[in-house]
């Protein structure tokens, strides 16, 4: 018999092997889909309060094991334990609880009928079997933000976590099973592109929730055909700094937005557009802030920024910085992998000035700890630069003028815009997703998008008397 293929998981922080997971075979994937199909009606039969109670129970387990889960996450993903890993586990529990509570308030409309004797109302059904395909940057939180609303609304779910962080995804599924979901209601498939494709194209899968890069998102949409898809893809978020802004706050927000998770966040600050007359002062403030970032081992107390998760991301940083140099941009801080760490994935906090729209730093999502700075002279030019992107997930504007703030809110093409706050500011409740007309995807992470809206018309005059 052929040996089962497997994924060996190594820590980006230390290079040590953390574990191994078997790649799901086509037969195992098929079995997971069948189990999910069988379980779905059982899940739908539960009352919404019963499903909510299961999600609260799962959240209790996540909270009880916070220390252990955060430590495992920090080692597998590379994020600092004390801050980001703990936050991610807390947000995971929060997502489970939020879906459990929100589902109880999900009303639908009764529509005034055109004809006498008719009552028209809408109601929501689950989509059926949902496949969730997720990335490696938030390997517990992102699966939870998809799985929780899907289960709350009565879908069964199969998670395919990233092949780079399969252990965290497995932990979450184990916890949901332990919380007492009907057998098969939550399943897991391990592997990379092939496993994802097998789920997307499986006739027993009704809908796909995807979070990842825009190229993969497009491939999934093509393969999924008419299946429901919820696509949350890449960002290239600008932070715009107008000269009338609190420049110290703007500099702090920009560095926070680029350094959080070493920039490997869809809502990271990927570009900074600063009004020319504020440029000199702003750059000084940014450099002072960037100097406070402590790159280090994720388990060390003092660390504020850990290593990158994987070599392709680090190589992309190398490529984007070399390209910026070739286009005449100047590296003011960092700009290289750091020496003296157990792996080659520790990247220095980097600030680059004089970045033009011709560069990869400007045009593409860099997904690393880099702040590329570009100047502009007028609000019109700032808006044109901000919108000069095929991605439109998040943006931020810093100004003390309400009038100017509202213009940017209205005219920047992004699903989420912050005023006087970092692009990375995050709340679980608002509908999250990309702007239409960009490659960031479609749909919103909100309960409604996990359901199928149906309409019923009742003719109560023609109902025979009993
Ligand atoms: P990725 O697209 O490489 O992989 C994401 C997932 O898709 C993985 O599980 C992978 O195995 C799977 N996959 C790859 N090819 C597939 C295919 N052809 N069919 C089905 N599944 C396939 O993304 P990544 O590198 O893991 O994640 C980083 C990206 O995710 C960044 O672009 C980031 O901006 C984006 N992201 C977006 C959000 C958001 O909410 N919009 C949040 C986090 C990350």
Short mmCIF file of C-alpha atoms and ligand atoms in Angstrom, two decimals, residues 133-138 142 145 160-164 191-197 200 210-214 216-217 219-220 232-235 265-266 365 367 393 426 432 440 445, ligand 1:
data_model
loop_
_atom_site.label_atom_id
_atom_site.label_comp_id
_atom_site.label_asym_id
_atom_site.label_seq_id
_atom_site.Cartn_x
_atom_site.Cartn_y
_atom_site.Cartn_z
CA UNK A 133 -11.04 27.44 2.66
CA UNK A 134 -8.80 29.60 4.80
CA UNK A 135 -5.32 31.21 4.91
CA UNK A 136 -2.41 30.98 7.35
CA UNK A 137 -2.32 34.48 8.83
CA UNK A 138 -5.16 34.06 11.36
CA UNK A 142 -10.58 33.40 10.29
CA UNK A 145 -15.54 33.95 11.57
CA UNK A 160 -9.82 23.16 4.75
CA UNK A 161 -7.20 25.12 6.66
CA UNK A 162 -4.06 26.42 5.03
CA UNK A 163 -1.43 23.73 4.52
CA UNK A 164 0.98 26.12 6.30
CA UNK A 191 -3.96 19.58 2.17
CA UNK A 192 -3.23 22.38 -0.25
CA UNK A 193 -4.62 23.44 -3.63
CA UNK A 194 -5.71 19.94 -4.68
CA UNK A 195 -7.71 19.34 -1.52
CA UNK A 196 -9.33 22.77 -1.92
CA UNK A 197 -10.22 22.08 -5.55
CA UNK A 200 -14.98 23.27 -4.48
CA UNK A 210 -13.00 31.54 0.99
CA UNK A 211 -10.44 33.83 2.58
CA UNK A 212 -7.09 34.12 0.83
CA UNK A 213 -5.30 35.71 -2.10
CA UNK A 214 -7.22 37.18 -5.02
CA UNK A 216 -6.94 31.80 -5.64
CA UNK A 217 -10.28 33.52 -5.16
CA UNK A 219 -9.70 30.26 -9.51
CA UNK A 220 -12.28 29.13 -6.96
CA UNK A 232 -12.64 37.62 0.92
CA UNK A 233 -9.33 38.26 -0.79
CA UNK A 234 -6.29 40.53 -0.78
CA UNK A 235 -5.91 44.20 0.17
CA UNK A 265 -2.81 41.11 7.38
CA UNK A 266 -5.37 41.76 4.65
CA UNK A 365 -0.02 43.56 -1.79
CA UNK A 367 2.22 41.36 3.01
CA UNK A 393 -10.48 46.17 0.94
CA UNK A 426 -10.88 45.73 13.49
CA UNK A 432 -16.58 43.06 6.28
CA UNK A 440 -10.90 41.80 -3.36
CA UNK A 445 -18.84 38.30 6.56
P1 LIG B 1 -3.84 31.52 -0.72
O1 LIG B 1 -4.82 32.04 -1.69
O2 LIG B 1 -2.52 31.08 -1.21
O3 LIG B 1 -4.44 30.24 0.04
C1 LIG B 1 -5.67 30.32 0.76
C2 LIG B 1 -6.28 28.93 0.84
O4 LIG B 1 -6.68 28.51 -0.47
C3 LIG B 1 -5.35 27.86 1.37
O5 LIG B 1 -6.07 27.03 2.24
C4 LIG B 1 -4.94 27.12 0.10
O6 LIG B 1 -4.56 25.79 0.31
C5 LIG B 1 -6.21 27.19 -0.71
N1 LIG B 1 -6.08 27.03 -2.17
C6 LIG B 1 -5.02 27.38 -2.94
N2 LIG B 1 -5.32 27.17 -4.26
C7 LIG B 1 -6.59 26.70 -4.30
C8 LIG B 1 -7.46 26.31 -5.36
N3 LIG B 1 -7.08 26.39 -6.64
N4 LIG B 1 -8.70 25.87 -5.05
C9 LIG B 1 -9.11 25.82 -3.76
N5 LIG B 1 -8.32 26.16 -2.71
C10 LIG B 1 -7.07 26.61 -2.98
O7 LIG B 1 -3.71 32.64 0.40
P2 LIG B 1 -2.71 32.66 1.64
O8 LIG B 1 -1.33 32.93 1.17
O9 LIG B 1 -2.97 31.47 2.51
O10 LIG B 1 -3.26 33.93 2.43
C11 LIG B 1 -2.82 35.24 2.26
C12 LIG B 1 -3.83 36.04 1.46
O11 LIG B 1 -5.08 36.03 2.14
C13 LIG B 1 -3.47 37.50 1.33
O12 LIG B 1 -3.69 37.92 0.01
C14 LIG B 1 -4.44 38.21 2.27
O13 LIG B 1 -4.74 39.55 1.93
C15 LIG B 1 -5.63 37.35 2.15
N6 LIG B 1 -6.51 37.52 3.31
C16 LIG B 1 -7.72 38.14 3.11
C17 LIG B 1 -8.55 38.36 4.20
C18 LIG B 1 -9.89 39.02 4.04
O14 LIG B 1 -10.72 38.91 4.95
N7 LIG B 1 -10.18 39.69 2.93
C19 LIG B 1 -8.15 37.95 5.48
C20 LIG B 1 -6.91 37.32 5.62
C21 LIG B 1 -6.10 37.10 4.52
#
